[in-house]
PDB file of C-alpha atoms in Angstrom:
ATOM      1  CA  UNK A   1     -58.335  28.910 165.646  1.00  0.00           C
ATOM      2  CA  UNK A   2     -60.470  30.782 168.239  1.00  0.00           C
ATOM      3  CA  UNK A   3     -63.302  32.788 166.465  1.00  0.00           C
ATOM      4  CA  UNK A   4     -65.701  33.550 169.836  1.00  0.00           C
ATOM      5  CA  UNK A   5     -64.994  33.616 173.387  1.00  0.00           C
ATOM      6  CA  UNK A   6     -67.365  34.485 175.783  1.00  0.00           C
ATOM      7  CA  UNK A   7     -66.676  35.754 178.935  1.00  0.00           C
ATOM      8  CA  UNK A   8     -69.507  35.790 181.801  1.00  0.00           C
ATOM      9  CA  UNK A   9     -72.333  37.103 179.664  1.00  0.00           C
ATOM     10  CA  UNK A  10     -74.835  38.290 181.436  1.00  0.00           C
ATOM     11  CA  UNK A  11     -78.357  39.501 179.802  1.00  0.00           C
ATOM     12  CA  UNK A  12     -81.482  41.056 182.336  1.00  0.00           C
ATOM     13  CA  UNK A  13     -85.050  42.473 181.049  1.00  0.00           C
ATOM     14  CA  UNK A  14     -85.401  44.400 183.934  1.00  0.00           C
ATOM     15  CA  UNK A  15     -85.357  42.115 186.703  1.00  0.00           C
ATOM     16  CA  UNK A  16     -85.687  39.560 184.734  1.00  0.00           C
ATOM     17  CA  UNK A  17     -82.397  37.956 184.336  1.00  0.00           C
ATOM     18  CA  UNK A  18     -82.374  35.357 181.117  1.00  0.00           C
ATOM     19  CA  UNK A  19     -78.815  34.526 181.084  1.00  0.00           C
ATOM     20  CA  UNK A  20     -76.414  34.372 183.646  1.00  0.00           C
ATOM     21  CA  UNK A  21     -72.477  34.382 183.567  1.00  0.00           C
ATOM     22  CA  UNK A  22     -72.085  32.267 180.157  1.00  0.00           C
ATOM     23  CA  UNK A  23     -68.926  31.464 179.213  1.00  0.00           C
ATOM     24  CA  UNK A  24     -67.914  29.415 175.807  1.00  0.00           C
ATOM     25  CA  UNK A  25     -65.724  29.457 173.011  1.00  0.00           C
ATOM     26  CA  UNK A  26     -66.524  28.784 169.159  1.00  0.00           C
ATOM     27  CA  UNK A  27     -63.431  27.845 167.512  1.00  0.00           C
ATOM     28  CA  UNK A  28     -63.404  27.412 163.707  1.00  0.00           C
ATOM     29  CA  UNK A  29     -65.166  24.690 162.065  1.00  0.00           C
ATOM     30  CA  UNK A  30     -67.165  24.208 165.245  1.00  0.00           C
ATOM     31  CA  UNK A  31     -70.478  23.191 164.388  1.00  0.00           C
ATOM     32  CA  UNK A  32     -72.581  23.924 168.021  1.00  0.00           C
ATOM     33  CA  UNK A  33     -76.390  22.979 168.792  1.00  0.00           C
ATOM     34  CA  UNK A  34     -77.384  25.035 171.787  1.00  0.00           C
ATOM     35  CA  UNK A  35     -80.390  22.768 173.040  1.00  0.00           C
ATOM     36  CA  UNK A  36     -82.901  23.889 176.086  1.00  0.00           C
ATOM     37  CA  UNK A  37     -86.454  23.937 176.583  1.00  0.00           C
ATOM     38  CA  UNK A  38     -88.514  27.284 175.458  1.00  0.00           C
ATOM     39  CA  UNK A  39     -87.564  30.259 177.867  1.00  0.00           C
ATOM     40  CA  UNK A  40     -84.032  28.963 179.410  1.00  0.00           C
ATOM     41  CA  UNK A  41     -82.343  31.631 177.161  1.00  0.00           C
ATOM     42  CA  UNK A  42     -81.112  30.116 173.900  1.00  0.00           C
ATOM     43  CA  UNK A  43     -82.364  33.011 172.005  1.00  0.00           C
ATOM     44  CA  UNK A  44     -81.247  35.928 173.762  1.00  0.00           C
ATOM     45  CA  UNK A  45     -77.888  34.027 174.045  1.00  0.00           C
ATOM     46  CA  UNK A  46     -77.567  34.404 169.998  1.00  0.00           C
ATOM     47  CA  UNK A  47     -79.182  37.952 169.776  1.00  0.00           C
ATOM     48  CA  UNK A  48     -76.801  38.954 172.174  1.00  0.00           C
ATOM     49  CA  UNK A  49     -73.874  37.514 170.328  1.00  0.00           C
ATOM     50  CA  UNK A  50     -75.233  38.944 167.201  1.00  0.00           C
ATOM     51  CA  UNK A  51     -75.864  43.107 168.814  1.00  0.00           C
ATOM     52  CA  UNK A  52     -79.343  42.695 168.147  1.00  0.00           C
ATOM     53  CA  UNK A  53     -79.283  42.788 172.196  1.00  0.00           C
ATOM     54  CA  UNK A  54     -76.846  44.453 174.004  1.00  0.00           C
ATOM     55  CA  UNK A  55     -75.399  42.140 177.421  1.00  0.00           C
ATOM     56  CA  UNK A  56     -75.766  43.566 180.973  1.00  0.00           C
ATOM     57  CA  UNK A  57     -72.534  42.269 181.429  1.00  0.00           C
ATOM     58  CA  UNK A  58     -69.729  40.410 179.895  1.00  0.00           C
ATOM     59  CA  UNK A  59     -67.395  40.220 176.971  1.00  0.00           C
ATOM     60  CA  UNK A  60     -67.820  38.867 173.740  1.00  0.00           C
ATOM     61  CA  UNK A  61     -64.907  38.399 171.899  1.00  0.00           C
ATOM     62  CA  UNK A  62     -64.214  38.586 168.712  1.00  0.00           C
ATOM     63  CA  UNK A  63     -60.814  37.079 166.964  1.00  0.00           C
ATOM     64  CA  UNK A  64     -60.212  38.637 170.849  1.00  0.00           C
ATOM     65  CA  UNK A  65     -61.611  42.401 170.168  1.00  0.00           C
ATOM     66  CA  UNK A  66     -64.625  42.908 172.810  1.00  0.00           C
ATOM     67  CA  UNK A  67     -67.168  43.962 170.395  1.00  0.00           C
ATOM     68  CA  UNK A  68     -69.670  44.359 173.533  1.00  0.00           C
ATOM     69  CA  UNK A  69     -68.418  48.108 173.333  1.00  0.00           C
ATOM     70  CA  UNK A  70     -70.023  51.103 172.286  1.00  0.00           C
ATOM     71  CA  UNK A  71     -67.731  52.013 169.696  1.00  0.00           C
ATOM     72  CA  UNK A  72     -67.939  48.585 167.754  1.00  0.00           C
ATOM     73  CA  UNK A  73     -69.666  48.900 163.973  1.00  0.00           C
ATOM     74  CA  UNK A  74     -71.998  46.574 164.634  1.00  0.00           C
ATOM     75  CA  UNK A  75     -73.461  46.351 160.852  1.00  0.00           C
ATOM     76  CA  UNK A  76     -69.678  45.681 159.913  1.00  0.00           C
ATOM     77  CA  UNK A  77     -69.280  43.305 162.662  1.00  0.00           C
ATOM     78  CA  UNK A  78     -72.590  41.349 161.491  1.00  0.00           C
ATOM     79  CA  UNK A  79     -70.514  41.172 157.938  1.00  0.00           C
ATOM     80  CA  UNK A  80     -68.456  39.034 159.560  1.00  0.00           C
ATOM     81  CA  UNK A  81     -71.156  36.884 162.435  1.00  0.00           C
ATOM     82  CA  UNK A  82     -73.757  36.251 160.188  1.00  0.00           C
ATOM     83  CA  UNK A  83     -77.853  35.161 161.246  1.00  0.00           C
ATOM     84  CA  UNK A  84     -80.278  33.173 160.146  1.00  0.00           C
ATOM     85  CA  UNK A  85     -83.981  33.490 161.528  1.00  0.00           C
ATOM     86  CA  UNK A  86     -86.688  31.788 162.688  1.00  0.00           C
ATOM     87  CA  UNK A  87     -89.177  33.893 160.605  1.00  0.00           C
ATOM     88  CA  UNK A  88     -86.810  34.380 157.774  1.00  0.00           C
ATOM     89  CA  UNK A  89     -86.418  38.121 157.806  1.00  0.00           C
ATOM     90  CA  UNK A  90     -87.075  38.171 154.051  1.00  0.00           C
ATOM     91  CA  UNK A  91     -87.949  42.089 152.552  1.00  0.00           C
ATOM     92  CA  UNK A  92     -91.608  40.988 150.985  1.00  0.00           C
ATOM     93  CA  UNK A  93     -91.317  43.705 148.826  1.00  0.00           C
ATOM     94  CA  UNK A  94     -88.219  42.075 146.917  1.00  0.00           C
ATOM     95  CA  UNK A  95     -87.531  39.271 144.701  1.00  0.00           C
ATOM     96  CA  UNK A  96     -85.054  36.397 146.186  1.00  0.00           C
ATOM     97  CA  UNK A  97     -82.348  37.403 144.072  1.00  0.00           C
ATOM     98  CA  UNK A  98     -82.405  41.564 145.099  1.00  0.00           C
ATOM     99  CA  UNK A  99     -82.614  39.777 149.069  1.00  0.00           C
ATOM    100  CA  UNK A 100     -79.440  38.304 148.197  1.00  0.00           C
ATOM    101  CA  UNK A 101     -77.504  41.541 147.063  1.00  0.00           C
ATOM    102  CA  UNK A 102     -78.564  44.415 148.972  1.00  0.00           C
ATOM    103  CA  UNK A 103     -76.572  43.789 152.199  1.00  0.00           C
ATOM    104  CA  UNK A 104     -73.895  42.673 150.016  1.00  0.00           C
ATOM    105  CA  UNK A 105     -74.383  46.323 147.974  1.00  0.00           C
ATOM    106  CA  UNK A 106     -75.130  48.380 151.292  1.00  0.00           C
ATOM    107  CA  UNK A 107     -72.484  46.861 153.750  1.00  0.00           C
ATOM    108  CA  UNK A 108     -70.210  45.152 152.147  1.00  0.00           C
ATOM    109  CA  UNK A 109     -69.712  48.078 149.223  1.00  0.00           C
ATOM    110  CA  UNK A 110     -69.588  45.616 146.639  1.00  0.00           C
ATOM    111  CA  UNK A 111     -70.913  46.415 142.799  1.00  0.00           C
ATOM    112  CA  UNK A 112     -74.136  45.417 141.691  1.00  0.00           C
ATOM    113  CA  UNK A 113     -72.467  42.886 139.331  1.00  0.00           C
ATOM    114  CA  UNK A 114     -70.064  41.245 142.191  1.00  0.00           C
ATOM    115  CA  UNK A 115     -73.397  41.007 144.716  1.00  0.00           C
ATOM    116  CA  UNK A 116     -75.671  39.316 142.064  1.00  0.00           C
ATOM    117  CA  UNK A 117     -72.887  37.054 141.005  1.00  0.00           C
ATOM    118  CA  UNK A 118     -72.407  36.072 145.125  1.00  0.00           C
ATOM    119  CA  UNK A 119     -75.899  35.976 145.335  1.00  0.00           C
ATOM    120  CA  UNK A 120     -76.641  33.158 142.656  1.00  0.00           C
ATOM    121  CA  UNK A 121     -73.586  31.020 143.438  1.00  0.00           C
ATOM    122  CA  UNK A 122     -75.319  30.702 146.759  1.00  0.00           C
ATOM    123  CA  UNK A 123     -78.778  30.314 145.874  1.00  0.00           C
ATOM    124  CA  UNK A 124     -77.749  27.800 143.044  1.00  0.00           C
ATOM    125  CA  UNK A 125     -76.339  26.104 146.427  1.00  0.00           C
ATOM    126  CA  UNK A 126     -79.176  26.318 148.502  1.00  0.00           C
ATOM    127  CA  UNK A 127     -81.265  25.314 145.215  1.00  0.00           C
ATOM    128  CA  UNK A 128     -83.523  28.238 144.273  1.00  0.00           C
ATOM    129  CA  UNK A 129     -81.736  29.777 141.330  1.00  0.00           C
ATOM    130  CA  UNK A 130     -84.796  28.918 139.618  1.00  0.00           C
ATOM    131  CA  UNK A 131     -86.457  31.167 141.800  1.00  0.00           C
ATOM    132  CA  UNK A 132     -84.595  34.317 141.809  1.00  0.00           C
ATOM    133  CA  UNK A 133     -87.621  36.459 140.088  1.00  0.00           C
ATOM    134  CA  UNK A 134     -90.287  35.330 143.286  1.00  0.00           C
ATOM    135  CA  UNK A 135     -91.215  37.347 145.823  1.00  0.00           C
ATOM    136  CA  UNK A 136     -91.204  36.018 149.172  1.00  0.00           C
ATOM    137  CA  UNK A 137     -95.216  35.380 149.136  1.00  0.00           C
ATOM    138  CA  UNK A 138     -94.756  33.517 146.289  1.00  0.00           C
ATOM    139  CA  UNK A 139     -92.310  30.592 147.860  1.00  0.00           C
ATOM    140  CA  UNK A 140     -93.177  27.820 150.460  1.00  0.00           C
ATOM    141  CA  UNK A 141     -91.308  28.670 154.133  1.00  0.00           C
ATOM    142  CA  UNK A 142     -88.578  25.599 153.530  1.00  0.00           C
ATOM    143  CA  UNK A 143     -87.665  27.664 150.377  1.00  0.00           C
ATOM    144  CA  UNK A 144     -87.685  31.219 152.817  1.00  0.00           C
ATOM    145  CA  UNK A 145     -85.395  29.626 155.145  1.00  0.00           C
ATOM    146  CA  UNK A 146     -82.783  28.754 152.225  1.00  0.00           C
ATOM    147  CA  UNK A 147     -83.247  32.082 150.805  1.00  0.00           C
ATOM    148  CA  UNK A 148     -82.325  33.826 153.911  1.00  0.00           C
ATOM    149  CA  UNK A 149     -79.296  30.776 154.317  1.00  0.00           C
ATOM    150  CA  UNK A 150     -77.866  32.242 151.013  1.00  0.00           C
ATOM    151  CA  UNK A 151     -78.227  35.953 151.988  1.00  0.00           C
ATOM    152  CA  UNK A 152     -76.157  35.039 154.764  1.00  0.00           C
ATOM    153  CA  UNK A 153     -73.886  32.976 152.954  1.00  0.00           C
ATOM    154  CA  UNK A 154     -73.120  35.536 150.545  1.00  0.00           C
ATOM    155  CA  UNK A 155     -71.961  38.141 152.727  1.00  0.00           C
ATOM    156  CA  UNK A 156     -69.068  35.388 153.214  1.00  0.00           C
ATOM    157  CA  UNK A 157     -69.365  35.346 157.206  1.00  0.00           C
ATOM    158  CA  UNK A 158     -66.556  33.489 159.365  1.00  0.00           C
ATOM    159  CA  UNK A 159     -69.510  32.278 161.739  1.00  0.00           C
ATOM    160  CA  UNK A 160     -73.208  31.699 161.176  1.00  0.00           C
ATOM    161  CA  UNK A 161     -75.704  31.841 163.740  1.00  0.00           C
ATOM    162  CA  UNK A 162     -79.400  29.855 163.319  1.00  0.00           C
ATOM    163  CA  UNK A 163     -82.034  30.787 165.442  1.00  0.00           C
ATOM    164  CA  UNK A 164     -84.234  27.842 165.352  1.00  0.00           C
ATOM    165  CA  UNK A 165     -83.838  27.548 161.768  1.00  0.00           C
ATOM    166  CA  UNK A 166     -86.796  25.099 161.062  1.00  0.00           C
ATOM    167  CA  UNK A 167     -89.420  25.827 164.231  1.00  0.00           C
ATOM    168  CA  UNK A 168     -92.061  27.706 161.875  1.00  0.00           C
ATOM    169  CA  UNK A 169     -91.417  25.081 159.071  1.00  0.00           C
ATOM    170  CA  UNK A 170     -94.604  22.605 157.962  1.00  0.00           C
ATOM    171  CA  UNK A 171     -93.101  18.976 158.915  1.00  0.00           C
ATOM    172  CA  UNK A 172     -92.398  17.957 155.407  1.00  0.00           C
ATOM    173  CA  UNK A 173     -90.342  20.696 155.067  1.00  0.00           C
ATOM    174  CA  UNK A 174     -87.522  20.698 158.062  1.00  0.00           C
ATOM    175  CA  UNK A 175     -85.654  18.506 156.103  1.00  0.00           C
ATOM    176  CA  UNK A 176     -84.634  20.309 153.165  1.00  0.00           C
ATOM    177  CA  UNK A 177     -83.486  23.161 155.397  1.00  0.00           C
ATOM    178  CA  UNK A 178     -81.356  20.563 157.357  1.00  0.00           C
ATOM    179  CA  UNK A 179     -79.959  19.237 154.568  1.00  0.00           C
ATOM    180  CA  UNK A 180     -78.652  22.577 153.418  1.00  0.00           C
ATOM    181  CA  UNK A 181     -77.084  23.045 156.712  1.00  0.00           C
ATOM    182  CA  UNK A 182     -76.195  19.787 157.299  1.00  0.00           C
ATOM    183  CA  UNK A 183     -73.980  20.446 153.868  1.00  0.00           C
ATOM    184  CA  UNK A 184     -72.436  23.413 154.894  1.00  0.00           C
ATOM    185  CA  UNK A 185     -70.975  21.784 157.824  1.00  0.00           C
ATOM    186  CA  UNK A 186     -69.706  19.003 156.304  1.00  0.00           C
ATOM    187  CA  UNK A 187     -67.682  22.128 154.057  1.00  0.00           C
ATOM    188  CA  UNK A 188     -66.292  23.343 157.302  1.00  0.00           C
ATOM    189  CA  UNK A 189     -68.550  26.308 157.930  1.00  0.00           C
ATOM    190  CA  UNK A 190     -68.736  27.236 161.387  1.00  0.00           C
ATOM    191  CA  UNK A 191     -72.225  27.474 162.926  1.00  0.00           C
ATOM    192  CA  UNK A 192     -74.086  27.910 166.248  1.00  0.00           C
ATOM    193  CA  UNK A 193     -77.177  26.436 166.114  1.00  0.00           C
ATOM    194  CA  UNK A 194     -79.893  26.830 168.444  1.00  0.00           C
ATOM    195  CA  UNK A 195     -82.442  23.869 167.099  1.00  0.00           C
ATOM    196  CA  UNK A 196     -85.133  21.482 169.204  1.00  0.00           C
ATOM    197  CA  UNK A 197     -83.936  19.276 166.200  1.00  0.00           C
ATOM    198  CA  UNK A 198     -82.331  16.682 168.404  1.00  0.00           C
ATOM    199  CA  UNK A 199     -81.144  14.545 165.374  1.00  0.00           C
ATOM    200  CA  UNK A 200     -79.189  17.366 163.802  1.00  0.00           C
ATOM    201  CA  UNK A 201     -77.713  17.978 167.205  1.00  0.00           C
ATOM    202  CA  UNK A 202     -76.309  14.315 167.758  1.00  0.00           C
ATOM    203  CA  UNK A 203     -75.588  13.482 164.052  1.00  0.00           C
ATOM    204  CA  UNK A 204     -74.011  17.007 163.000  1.00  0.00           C
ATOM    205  CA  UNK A 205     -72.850  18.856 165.905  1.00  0.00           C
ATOM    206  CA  UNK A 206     -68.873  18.919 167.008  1.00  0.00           C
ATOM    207  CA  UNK A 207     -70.153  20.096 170.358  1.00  0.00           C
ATOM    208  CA  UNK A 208     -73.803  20.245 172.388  1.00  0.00           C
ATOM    209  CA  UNK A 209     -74.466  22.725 174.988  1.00  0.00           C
ATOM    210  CA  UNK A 210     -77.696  22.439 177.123  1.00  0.00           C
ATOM    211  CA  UNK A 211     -79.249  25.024 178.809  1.00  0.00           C
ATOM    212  CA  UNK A 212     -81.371  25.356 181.643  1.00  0.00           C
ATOM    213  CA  UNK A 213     -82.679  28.487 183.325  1.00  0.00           C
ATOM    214  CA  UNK A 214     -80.510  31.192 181.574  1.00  0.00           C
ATOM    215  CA  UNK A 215     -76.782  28.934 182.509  1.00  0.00           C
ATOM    216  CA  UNK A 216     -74.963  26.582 180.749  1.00  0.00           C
ATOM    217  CA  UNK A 217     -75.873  23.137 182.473  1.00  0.00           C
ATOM    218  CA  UNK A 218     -74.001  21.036 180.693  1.00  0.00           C
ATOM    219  CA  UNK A 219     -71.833  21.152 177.389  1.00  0.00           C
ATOM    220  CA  UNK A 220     -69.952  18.303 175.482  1.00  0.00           C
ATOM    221  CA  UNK A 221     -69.475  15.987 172.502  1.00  0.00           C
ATOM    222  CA  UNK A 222     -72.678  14.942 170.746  1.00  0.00           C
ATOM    223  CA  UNK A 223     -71.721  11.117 172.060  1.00  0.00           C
ATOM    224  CA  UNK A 224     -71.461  12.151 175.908  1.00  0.00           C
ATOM    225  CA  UNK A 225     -74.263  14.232 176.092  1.00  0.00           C
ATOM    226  CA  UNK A 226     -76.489  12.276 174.237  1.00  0.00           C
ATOM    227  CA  UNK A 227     -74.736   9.042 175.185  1.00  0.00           C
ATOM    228  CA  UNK A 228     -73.777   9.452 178.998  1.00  0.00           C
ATOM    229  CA  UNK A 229     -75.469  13.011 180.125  1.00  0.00           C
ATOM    230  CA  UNK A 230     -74.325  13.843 184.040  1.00  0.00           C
ATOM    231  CA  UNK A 231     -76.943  16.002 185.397  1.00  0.00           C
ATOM    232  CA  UNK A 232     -80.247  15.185 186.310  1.00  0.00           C
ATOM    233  CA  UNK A 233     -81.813  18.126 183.912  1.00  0.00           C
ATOM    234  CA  UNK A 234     -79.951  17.216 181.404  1.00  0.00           C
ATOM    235  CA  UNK A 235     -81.364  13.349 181.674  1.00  0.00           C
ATOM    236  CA  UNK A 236     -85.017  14.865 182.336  1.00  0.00           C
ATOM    237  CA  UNK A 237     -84.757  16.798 179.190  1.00  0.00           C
ATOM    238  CA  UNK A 238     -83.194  14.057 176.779  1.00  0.00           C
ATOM    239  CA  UNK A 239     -85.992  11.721 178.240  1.00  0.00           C
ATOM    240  CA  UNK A 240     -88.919  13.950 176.972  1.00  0.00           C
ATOM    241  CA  UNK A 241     -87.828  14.236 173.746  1.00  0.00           C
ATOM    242  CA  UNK A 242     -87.225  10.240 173.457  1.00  0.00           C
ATOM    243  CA  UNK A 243     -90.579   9.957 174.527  1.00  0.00           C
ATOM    244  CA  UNK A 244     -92.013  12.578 172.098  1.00  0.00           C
TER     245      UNK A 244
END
């Protein structure tokens, strides 16, 4: 079943145009690693997907409703097309349990009961319900980055975007964040991903897109465009990161 379609999406800063007549289609229980060096648009692809940019140009669709309109609820349409954040997004000034209910509360209308009973199904998943009284200070970044996983979990999205999930992670911690999502894959949860985690891309992905430059160079199964890649910046970039 066809969640996202995008139709020649089109993003500028100014002159500066970052992405340039995308087109792709997320499909339930697609699990998608966008892969690219810094700068060729990865990030501004999901922010525009998410509304937290608007497009130049293009459609997004949505279960085939452009939602790249002006009249689109775009905190209602977030319910639904979920994100998770390179720097977490956490409110500092709340415990990990209150993170995990107040969308639920403010957007989703649900009762305080119904939101904190979401919220610790999810963080038992993600393993911090022993951590529901900390504040965000108080907890190492892996254990942020599953925090804000169950915040979006719990406001039951179809699709959940990660923006470079595990970049400001210490080393020793990537792993326990890609474990999470590595699980929640394997339960059928449908996820773009935009990682430099080349493993998780190969070993998790249904489908690998690489971009260069603000296009779509090349897109594919994990095993042809990791196993036989057919343009030369795709090969270029594959070979840096074996050598790194």
């Amino acid at each position: 079943m066809e969640i996202l379609k995008i139709q020649h999406l089109s993003k500028a800063f100014g002159t500066n145009v970052v992405l340039k007549d995308i087109d792709f289609t997320v499909n339930k229980g697609d699990v998608i690693s966008i892969i690219g060096a810094s700068g060729s648009g990865k990030s501004t692809l999901l922010r525009c997907i998410n509304l937290l940019e608007m497009p130049t140009s293009g459609e997004i669709l949505y279960h085939d409703k452009n939602v790249n309109s002006r009249n689109v609820n775009a905190a209602e349409y977030r319910s639904h097309v979920g994100m998770v954040f390179q720097s977490f997004n956490l409110f500092n000034n709340m415990t990990v349990l209150k993170n995990c209910m107040v969308g639920q509360i403010k957007v989703l209308k649900r009762s305080r009961e119904e939101a904190r009973e979401h919220a610790l199904h999810y963080l038992e998943k993600v393993g911090m319900l022993p951590y529901i009284n900390a504040k965000p200070r108080q907890i190492s970044g892996g254990q942020k980055q599953r925090v804000a996983i169950a915040r979006a979990m719990a406001m039951d999205p179809e699709i959940l975007l990660f923006d470079e999930p595990t970049s400001a992670l210490d080393p020793e911690m990537v792993g326990e964040v890609l474990t999470v999502m590595q699980q929640l894959a394997e339960e059928g949860m449908t996820m773009l991903v935009v990682t430099h985690e080349m493993a998780f891309a190969r070993d998790v992905s249904s489908e690998v897109v690489y971009m260069n430059e603000g296009i779509i160079c090349e897109q594919g199964s994990p095993a042809e465009l990791f196993g036989n890649p057919q343009k030369q910046e795709t090969k270029d970039f594959l070979a840096r990161f074996r050598q790194s």
